[in-house]
Short mmCIF file of C-alpha atoms and ligand atoms in Angstrom, two decimals:
data_model
loop_
_atom_site.label_atom_id
_atom_site.label_comp_id
_atom_site.label_asym_id
_atom_site.label_seq_id
_atom_site.Cartn_x
_atom_site.Cartn_y
_atom_site.Cartn_z
CA MET W 7 73.24 9.92 -34.55
CA THR W 8 72.99 7.49 -31.46
CA LEU W 9 75.37 4.39 -31.82
CA ILE W 10 74.55 1.49 -29.59
CA LEU W 11 76.38 -2.11 -29.27
CA GLY W 12 73.85 -4.56 -28.54
CA LEU W 13 75.14 -8.03 -26.83
CA GLU W 14 72.58 -11.16 -26.76
CA SER W 15 73.36 -14.48 -24.82
CA SER W 16 69.90 -15.71 -23.27
CA CYS W 17 69.94 -19.05 -24.73
CA ASP W 18 71.55 -20.81 -27.72
CA ASP W 19 72.78 -18.00 -29.72
CA SER W 20 75.79 -15.74 -29.17
CA ALA W 21 75.35 -12.15 -30.92
CA ALA W 22 76.74 -8.79 -31.38
CA ALA W 23 75.28 -5.73 -33.38
CA LEU W 24 75.95 -1.99 -34.05
CA VAL W 25 72.54 -0.49 -34.83
CA THR W 26 72.07 3.61 -34.94
CA GLY W 27 68.92 5.46 -33.61
CA ASP W 28 67.92 6.28 -36.95
CA ARG W 29 67.39 2.54 -37.86
CA ARG W 30 70.89 1.73 -39.82
CA ILE W 31 72.34 -1.54 -38.78
CA LEU W 32 75.85 -0.90 -39.23
CA ALA W 33 77.12 -4.59 -38.49
CA GLN W 34 75.67 -7.71 -36.69
CA ALA W 35 77.09 -11.39 -36.21
CA VAL W 36 75.04 -14.35 -34.83
CA VAL W 37 76.73 -17.66 -33.85
CA GLY W 38 74.51 -20.46 -32.98
CA GLN W 39 74.82 -23.51 -30.96
CA ASN W 40 72.93 -26.23 -32.85
CA SER W 41 75.10 -28.60 -33.26
CA ALA W 42 76.46 -28.52 -29.81
CA HIS W 43 72.82 -28.98 -28.38
CA GLN W 44 71.56 -31.22 -31.26
CA PRO W 45 72.43 -34.39 -29.55
CA TYR W 46 70.36 -33.62 -26.47
CA GLY W 47 67.21 -32.51 -28.43
CA GLY W 48 67.10 -29.33 -26.62
CA VAL W 49 69.47 -26.65 -25.04
CA VAL W 50 71.99 -27.65 -22.34
CA PRO W 51 72.27 -24.57 -20.37
CA GLU W 52 75.94 -25.00 -19.05
CA ILE W 53 77.06 -25.81 -22.58
CA ALA W 54 75.21 -22.93 -23.92
CA ALA W 55 77.06 -20.48 -21.22
CA ARG W 56 80.42 -22.15 -21.80
CA ALA W 57 80.11 -21.49 -25.70
CA HIS W 58 78.87 -17.54 -25.19
CA VAL W 59 82.32 -17.47 -22.85
CA GLU W 60 84.27 -18.88 -26.10
CA VAL W 61 82.38 -16.78 -28.90
CA LEU W 62 80.94 -13.38 -27.67
CA PRO W 63 84.37 -11.74 -27.39
CA GLY W 64 85.06 -12.33 -31.21
CA LEU W 65 81.67 -11.26 -32.29
CA ILE W 66 82.29 -7.77 -30.50
CA ALA W 67 85.72 -7.51 -32.18
CA GLN W 68 84.33 -8.49 -35.41
CA VAL W 69 80.90 -6.17 -35.38
CA LEU W 70 83.42 -3.00 -34.26
CA ALA W 71 85.96 -4.03 -37.03
CA ASP W 72 83.26 -4.31 -39.94
CA ALA W 73 81.72 -1.00 -39.19
CA GLY W 74 85.27 0.67 -38.47
CA VAL W 75 84.08 1.71 -34.91
CA SER W 76 85.95 1.81 -31.69
CA PRO W 77 84.11 1.44 -28.30
CA HIS W 78 84.69 5.16 -27.73
CA GLN W 79 82.66 6.36 -30.66
CA LEU W 80 79.63 4.24 -29.07
CA ASP W 81 76.95 6.16 -27.04
CA ALA W 82 75.86 3.06 -24.98
CA VAL W 83 76.40 -0.65 -24.61
CA ALA W 84 73.31 -2.66 -24.42
CA ALA W 85 73.12 -6.29 -23.27
CA THR W 86 70.48 -8.64 -22.70
CA ALA W 87 70.16 -8.85 -18.68
CA GLY W 88 67.42 -11.54 -18.71
CA PRO W 89 65.15 -13.37 -18.69
CA GLY W 90 66.69 -16.38 -19.89
CA LEU W 91 69.31 -19.17 -18.91
CA ILE W 92 70.93 -17.57 -16.15
CA GLY W 93 74.49 -18.75 -16.78
CA GLY W 94 74.52 -17.27 -20.44
CA VAL W 95 72.88 -14.12 -19.26
CA MET W 96 75.65 -13.48 -16.98
CA VAL W 97 78.32 -14.06 -19.56
CA GLY W 98 76.85 -11.33 -22.01
CA LEU W 99 75.59 -8.80 -19.38
CA LEU W 100 79.22 -9.09 -17.68
CA ALA W 101 80.91 -8.40 -21.28
CA GLY W 102 78.64 -5.55 -21.58
CA LYS W 103 79.59 -4.07 -18.15
CA GLY W 104 83.10 -4.52 -18.89
CA LEU W 105 82.93 -2.59 -22.17
CA ALA W 106 80.89 0.10 -20.79
CA LEU W 107 83.22 0.42 -17.87
CA ALA W 108 86.43 0.13 -20.06
CA ALA W 109 84.87 2.91 -22.46
CA GLY W 110 83.42 5.10 -19.98
CA LYS W 111 80.07 4.47 -21.84
CA PRO W 112 76.52 4.03 -19.89
CA LEU W 113 75.12 0.27 -19.86
CA LEU W 114 71.83 -0.59 -20.95
CA ALA W 115 70.59 -3.63 -19.23
CA VAL W 116 67.77 -4.93 -21.73
CA ASN W 117 65.04 -7.34 -21.14
CA HIS W 118 65.21 -10.07 -23.95
CA LEU W 119 61.31 -9.87 -24.33
CA GLU W 120 61.66 -5.80 -24.80
CA GLY W 121 63.99 -6.86 -27.74
CA HIS W 122 61.51 -8.82 -29.43
CA ALA W 123 58.70 -6.73 -28.40
CA LEU W 124 60.16 -3.59 -30.03
CA SER W 125 61.89 -5.29 -32.89
CA PRO W 126 59.31 -4.74 -35.39
CA ARG W 127 59.89 -1.05 -35.06
CA LEU W 128 63.62 -1.17 -36.25
CA THR W 129 62.46 -2.23 -40.01
CA ASP W 130 59.26 -0.66 -39.77
CA PRO W 131 59.25 3.19 -38.89
CA ASP W 132 55.57 3.58 -39.45
CA LEU W 133 54.69 1.38 -36.51
CA ARG W 134 53.77 3.55 -33.74
CA PHE W 135 52.63 2.70 -30.18
CA PRO W 136 50.33 1.24 -29.00
CA TYR W 137 50.32 -2.02 -30.56
CA LEU W 138 48.63 -5.59 -29.79
CA LEU W 139 51.93 -8.00 -30.04
CA LEU W 140 51.73 -12.19 -30.12
CA LEU W 141 55.17 -12.93 -28.68
CA ALA W 142 55.57 -16.42 -29.63
CA SER W 143 59.28 -17.76 -28.81
CA GLY W 144 61.08 -20.92 -27.38
CA GLY W 145 59.95 -19.95 -23.82
CA HIS W 146 57.02 -17.58 -24.05
CA CYS W 147 53.75 -17.24 -25.95
CA GLN W 148 51.90 -13.82 -24.95
CA LEU W 149 49.44 -11.49 -26.07
CA LEU W 150 50.71 -8.12 -24.87
CA GLU W 151 49.42 -4.45 -25.41
CA VAL W 152 52.73 -2.50 -26.27
CA ARG W 153 51.94 1.18 -24.96
CA GLY W 154 55.30 2.58 -25.11
CA VAL W 155 59.31 1.61 -23.99
CA GLY W 156 59.12 -0.17 -20.90
CA ASP W 157 55.33 0.03 -20.96
CA TYR W 158 53.41 -3.14 -21.35
CA ARG W 159 50.20 -4.90 -20.28
CA ARG W 160 50.10 -8.59 -20.67
CA LEU W 161 46.66 -9.81 -21.76
CA ALA W 162 47.66 -13.75 -22.21
CA THR W 163 50.09 -16.13 -21.79
CA THR W 164 50.92 -20.23 -22.00
CA ILE W 165 49.70 -22.34 -18.81
CA ASP W 166 51.98 -24.77 -19.91
CA ASP W 167 54.42 -24.83 -23.07
CA ALA W 168 55.34 -22.17 -24.87
CA ALA W 169 54.40 -22.30 -28.76
CA GLY W 170 58.17 -22.68 -30.03
CA GLU W 171 58.60 -25.46 -27.27
CA ALA W 172 55.63 -27.34 -28.64
CA PHE W 173 57.30 -27.13 -31.99
CA ASP W 174 60.60 -28.30 -30.64
CA LYS W 175 59.03 -31.23 -28.55
CA ALA W 176 56.85 -32.29 -31.90
CA ALA W 177 59.97 -32.38 -33.85
CA LYS W 178 61.79 -34.32 -31.47
CA LEU W 179 58.84 -36.75 -31.81
CA LEU W 180 59.30 -36.74 -35.54
CA GLY W 181 62.80 -37.56 -35.25
CA LEU W 182 63.61 -33.83 -36.64
CA PRO W 183 66.43 -31.99 -35.56
CA TYR W 184 66.50 -29.27 -33.06
CA PRO W 185 65.31 -26.24 -33.46
CA GLY W 186 62.07 -28.07 -34.49
CA GLY W 187 60.45 -24.93 -36.09
CA PRO W 188 62.20 -24.59 -39.27
CA ALA W 189 62.18 -28.13 -39.79
CA ILE W 190 58.39 -29.07 -39.19
CA GLU W 191 57.60 -25.82 -41.40
CA ALA W 192 59.93 -27.58 -44.03
CA LEU W 193 58.24 -30.86 -43.77
CA ALA W 194 54.67 -29.52 -43.38
CA ARG W 195 54.88 -28.44 -47.00
CA ASP W 196 54.67 -32.03 -48.17
CA GLY W 197 51.68 -32.80 -45.85
CA ASP W 198 48.05 -32.63 -45.61
CA PRO W 199 46.98 -30.28 -42.66
CA THR W 200 43.64 -32.07 -42.31
CA ALA W 201 45.45 -35.68 -42.45
CA VAL W 202 45.83 -36.11 -38.50
CA PRO W 203 42.87 -35.30 -36.09
CA LEU W 204 44.62 -33.09 -33.28
CA PRO W 205 43.34 -31.12 -30.46
CA ARG W 206 43.17 -27.20 -30.14
CA PRO W 207 43.60 -26.66 -26.62
CA LEU W 208 41.69 -23.77 -25.07
CA VAL W 209 40.16 -22.85 -28.43
CA GLY W 210 36.75 -20.85 -27.96
CA SER W 211 37.57 -20.67 -23.73
CA PRO W 212 36.50 -17.66 -22.28
CA GLU W 213 39.74 -17.26 -20.53
CA PRO W 214 42.51 -15.42 -22.53
CA HIS W 215 45.31 -17.72 -22.28
CA PHE W 216 47.19 -20.28 -24.48
CA SER W 217 47.87 -24.07 -24.02
CA PHE W 218 49.97 -26.56 -26.19
CA ALA W 219 50.94 -29.24 -23.93
CA GLY W 220 47.80 -31.53 -24.88
CA LEU W 221 48.69 -30.87 -28.37
CA LYS W 222 52.03 -32.41 -27.95
CA SER W 223 50.59 -35.42 -26.19
CA ALA W 224 48.45 -36.14 -29.20
CA VAL W 225 51.07 -35.72 -31.51
CA GLN W 226 52.99 -38.44 -29.64
CA ARG W 227 49.82 -40.90 -29.67
CA ALA W 228 49.80 -40.09 -33.70
CA VAL W 229 53.44 -40.76 -34.26
CA ALA W 230 53.32 -44.13 -32.10
CA ALA W 231 50.16 -45.35 -33.87
CA GLY W 232 52.54 -45.22 -36.83
CA THR W 233 49.67 -44.86 -39.48
CA HIS W 234 50.08 -41.18 -40.30
CA ALA W 235 52.97 -39.94 -42.85
CA PRO W 236 55.19 -37.76 -41.08
CA ALA W 237 54.77 -34.88 -43.19
CA ASP W 238 50.96 -35.34 -42.55
CA VAL W 239 51.65 -35.18 -38.72
CA ALA W 240 53.91 -32.03 -39.41
CA ALA W 241 51.38 -30.23 -41.43
CA SER W 242 48.40 -31.20 -39.06
CA PHE W 243 50.41 -30.03 -36.04
CA GLN W 244 51.32 -26.78 -37.40
CA GLN W 245 47.65 -26.37 -38.64
CA ALA W 246 46.63 -26.96 -34.85
CA VAL W 247 49.02 -24.26 -33.72
CA VAL W 248 48.09 -21.67 -36.23
CA ASP W 249 44.39 -22.22 -34.91
CA CYS W 250 45.10 -21.72 -31.22
CA LEU W 251 47.18 -18.52 -32.21
CA LEU W 252 44.26 -17.42 -34.41
CA ASP W 253 41.76 -17.68 -31.86
CA ARG W 254 43.35 -16.30 -28.78
CA THR W 255 44.43 -13.48 -30.96
CA ARG W 256 41.12 -12.80 -32.08
CA ARG W 257 39.96 -12.80 -28.59
CA ALA W 258 42.58 -10.06 -27.74
CA LEU W 259 41.97 -8.14 -30.80
CA ALA W 260 38.04 -7.84 -29.55
CA ALA W 261 39.37 -6.57 -26.16
CA SER W 262 42.06 -3.98 -27.73
CA ASP W 263 41.52 -1.13 -30.11
CA ALA W 264 45.42 -0.98 -30.75
CA PRO W 265 45.52 -0.09 -34.45
CA ALA W 266 48.18 -2.50 -35.42
CA LEU W 267 48.65 -6.24 -34.86
CA VAL W 268 52.20 -7.34 -34.66
CA VAL W 269 53.96 -10.96 -34.54
CA ALA W 270 57.44 -11.11 -33.15
CA GLY W 271 59.46 -13.95 -31.52
CA GLY W 272 61.35 -16.90 -33.27
CA VAL W 273 57.83 -18.57 -34.19
CA ALA W 274 56.96 -15.45 -35.93
CA ALA W 275 59.56 -16.77 -38.69
CA ASN W 276 56.94 -19.30 -39.57
CA GLY W 277 55.17 -18.31 -43.16
CA ALA W 278 52.01 -20.24 -42.39
CA ILE W 279 51.65 -18.22 -38.92
CA ARG W 280 52.77 -14.79 -40.32
CA ALA W 281 50.20 -15.30 -43.26
CA ALA W 282 47.44 -16.37 -40.96
CA LEU W 283 47.96 -13.34 -38.64
CA GLN W 284 48.21 -10.98 -41.38
CA GLN W 285 44.77 -12.17 -42.83
CA LEU W 286 43.40 -12.04 -39.01
CA ALA W 287 44.53 -8.34 -38.85
CA ALA W 288 42.87 -7.32 -42.02
CA GLU W 289 39.79 -9.00 -41.37
CA HIS W 290 39.70 -6.84 -38.04
CA GLY W 291 40.66 -3.37 -39.71
CA ARG W 292 44.16 -3.57 -37.99
CA ALA W 293 47.35 -2.77 -39.54
CA PHE W 294 49.77 -5.68 -39.70
CA SER W 295 53.48 -5.76 -38.99
CA SER W 296 56.37 -8.40 -38.56
CA PRO W 297 60.04 -8.22 -38.40
CA PRO W 298 61.80 -10.01 -41.17
CA GLY W 299 62.66 -13.90 -40.23
CA TRP W 300 66.28 -12.92 -39.27
CA LEU W 301 65.05 -10.48 -36.75
CA CYS W 302 62.49 -12.82 -35.38
CA THR W 303 64.79 -15.33 -34.18
CA ASP W 304 67.22 -14.46 -31.37
CA ASN W 305 69.58 -11.83 -32.60
CA ALA W 306 71.62 -8.67 -31.10
CA ALA W 307 70.11 -6.05 -33.48
CA MET W 308 66.77 -6.40 -31.60
CA ILE W 309 68.85 -6.11 -28.27
CA ALA W 310 70.86 -2.98 -29.68
CA TRP W 311 67.52 -1.20 -30.64
CA ALA W 312 65.75 -1.82 -27.50
CA GLY W 313 68.75 -0.24 -26.21
CA ALA W 314 68.38 2.62 -28.71
CA GLU W 315 64.96 3.23 -27.67
CA ARG W 316 65.60 3.25 -24.11
CA PHE W 317 68.70 5.48 -24.33
CA ALA W 318 66.38 7.97 -25.98
CA ALA W 319 63.91 7.82 -23.51
CA GLY W 320 66.74 8.40 -20.86
CA LEU W 321 66.55 4.86 -19.04
CA VAL W 322 70.23 3.64 -18.79
CA ASP W 323 71.08 1.40 -16.19
CA PRO W 324 73.74 1.44 -13.29
CA LEU W 325 76.75 -1.16 -13.38
CA ASP W 326 75.20 -3.03 -10.42
CA ALA W 327 72.47 -4.30 -12.41
CA PRO W 328 71.37 -7.91 -11.80
CA ALA W 329 71.04 -10.75 -14.35
CA ARG W 330 67.67 -12.03 -14.01
CA ALA W 331 66.50 -15.66 -15.01
CA ARG W 332 62.69 -14.41 -15.04
CA TRP W 333 61.39 -11.05 -15.80
CA PRO W 334 58.34 -10.49 -16.96
CA LEU W 335 57.60 -7.26 -19.15
CA ASP W 336 54.11 -6.54 -17.20
CA PRO W 337 55.07 -6.89 -13.35
CA ALA W 338 51.30 -6.37 -12.61
CA ALA W 339 50.57 -9.44 -14.60
CA GLU W 340 49.41 -12.57 -12.35
CA ALA W 341 51.30 -15.60 -12.56
CA VAL W 342 49.92 -18.33 -14.39
CA ARG W 343 50.77 -22.12 -13.96
CA GLY W 344 53.50 -23.57 -15.88
CA ALA W 345 54.36 -20.58 -17.96
CA GLY W 346 57.50 -21.15 -19.84
CA VAL W 347 60.93 -20.48 -18.42
CA LYS W 348 63.09 -19.81 -21.51
CA ALA W 349 63.24 -16.76 -23.36
O1 KG4 V 416 63.12 -16.41 -30.28
P1 KG4 V 416 63.67 -17.57 -30.30
O2 KG4 V 416 64.92 -17.41 -31.46
O3 KG4 V 416 64.31 -17.74 -28.85
C1 KG4 V 416 63.97 -17.66 -27.96
O4 KG4 V 416 63.85 -16.63 -27.37
O5 KG4 V 416 63.02 -18.88 -27.51
O6 KG4 V 416 62.86 -18.40 -30.33
C2 KG4 V 416 63.37 -19.78 -31.04
C3 KG4 V 416 62.13 -20.70 -30.91
C4 KG4 V 416 62.40 -22.44 -31.23
O7 KG4 V 416 61.30 -23.01 -30.20
C5 KG4 V 416 62.26 -22.79 -32.59
O8 KG4 V 416 61.44 -23.95 -32.88
C6 KG4 V 416 61.08 -21.61 -33.04
O9 KG4 V 416 61.39 -20.51 -32.34
N1 KG4 V 416 60.89 -21.17 -34.49
C7 KG4 V 416 59.91 -21.67 -35.05
C8 KG4 V 416 60.48 -21.16 -36.37
N2 KG4 V 416 61.61 -20.74 -36.39
C9 KG4 V 416 62.35 -20.82 -35.11
N3 KG4 V 416 58.96 -22.22 -34.91
C10 KG4 V 416 57.92 -22.37 -36.11
N4 KG4 V 416 58.34 -22.13 -37.13
C11 KG4 V 416 59.90 -21.50 -37.24
N5 KG4 V 416 60.12 -21.18 -38.98
ZN1 ZN V 417 64.18 -14.85 -27.92
#
């Protein structure tokens, strides 16, 4: 059975994983850098890159030891080659190249977004192409038709902030720690989602895209007013994001006959968002799939799995494969102003 080592280093998580072509995760390890970035309220690229240099080799050794595998037993080495913070991407990609070279194995230069896009197929063997994907992370908010490995059509993207970025900015305004998504979700449980009137940017718009910047500004005003309980602001903010995601996804469902709706990326770890999208899929007679929470946020199992899918399709890469800060899944999609830069 195909055996792939995957490496992830595009943002603030260093990760390594061993995954087989028949969907077994033999070992995986993730080390986040939250405490290193927390004083700055966001990820500092150079701090992230330096941490990957320190942490990644140990994680590779650890997963190989945990699974009792030597590099010579691998079929290929998969590493995130972009998009993301370029320093970190270069660290992980070069580690992958070094291993591939030393073990005489092919390299798989994986698009981090393809890692998120194919991640539901690692845990859901029934999920077949095509499917409609809502990919919501710290750097992206896109609706994509996933037609096959390496075959994506972008239906919508954000014209300003990504959904996860909006969670992170709202959390910062509320004095909550980074990353903001889990902190807001926890605080929102004690709040009233109807307490604070907040906008729903682009809801009902004939254009397909997302927008979250105006929502952040409205949260800023609500916090400054000082009249609302933080839990009410958190719950109202989360509800506004849910409404925006639902409206835009509903529009895309009407334009796509894909039999399944999938949500992936860090924001898909949010229980309220998953539940709302699951109901939307049911209303439209579509199957619903979403990876477990640990597979939604950045990890290396999804990179190894995307590598396994690409390896099975014969899509290996040369050792001079570039590291790319920007790398759209759908090269034909038009650039939209302000779309996020982080993966
Ligand atoms: O996919 P990911 O781990 O990294 C990127 O590729 O960006 O996504 C991270 C983003 C962060 O903005 C974080 O706040 C958000 O996902 N996130 C969440 C939750 N868990 C993580 N957003 C909402 N609710 C959550 N439970
Ligand atoms: Zn990601």
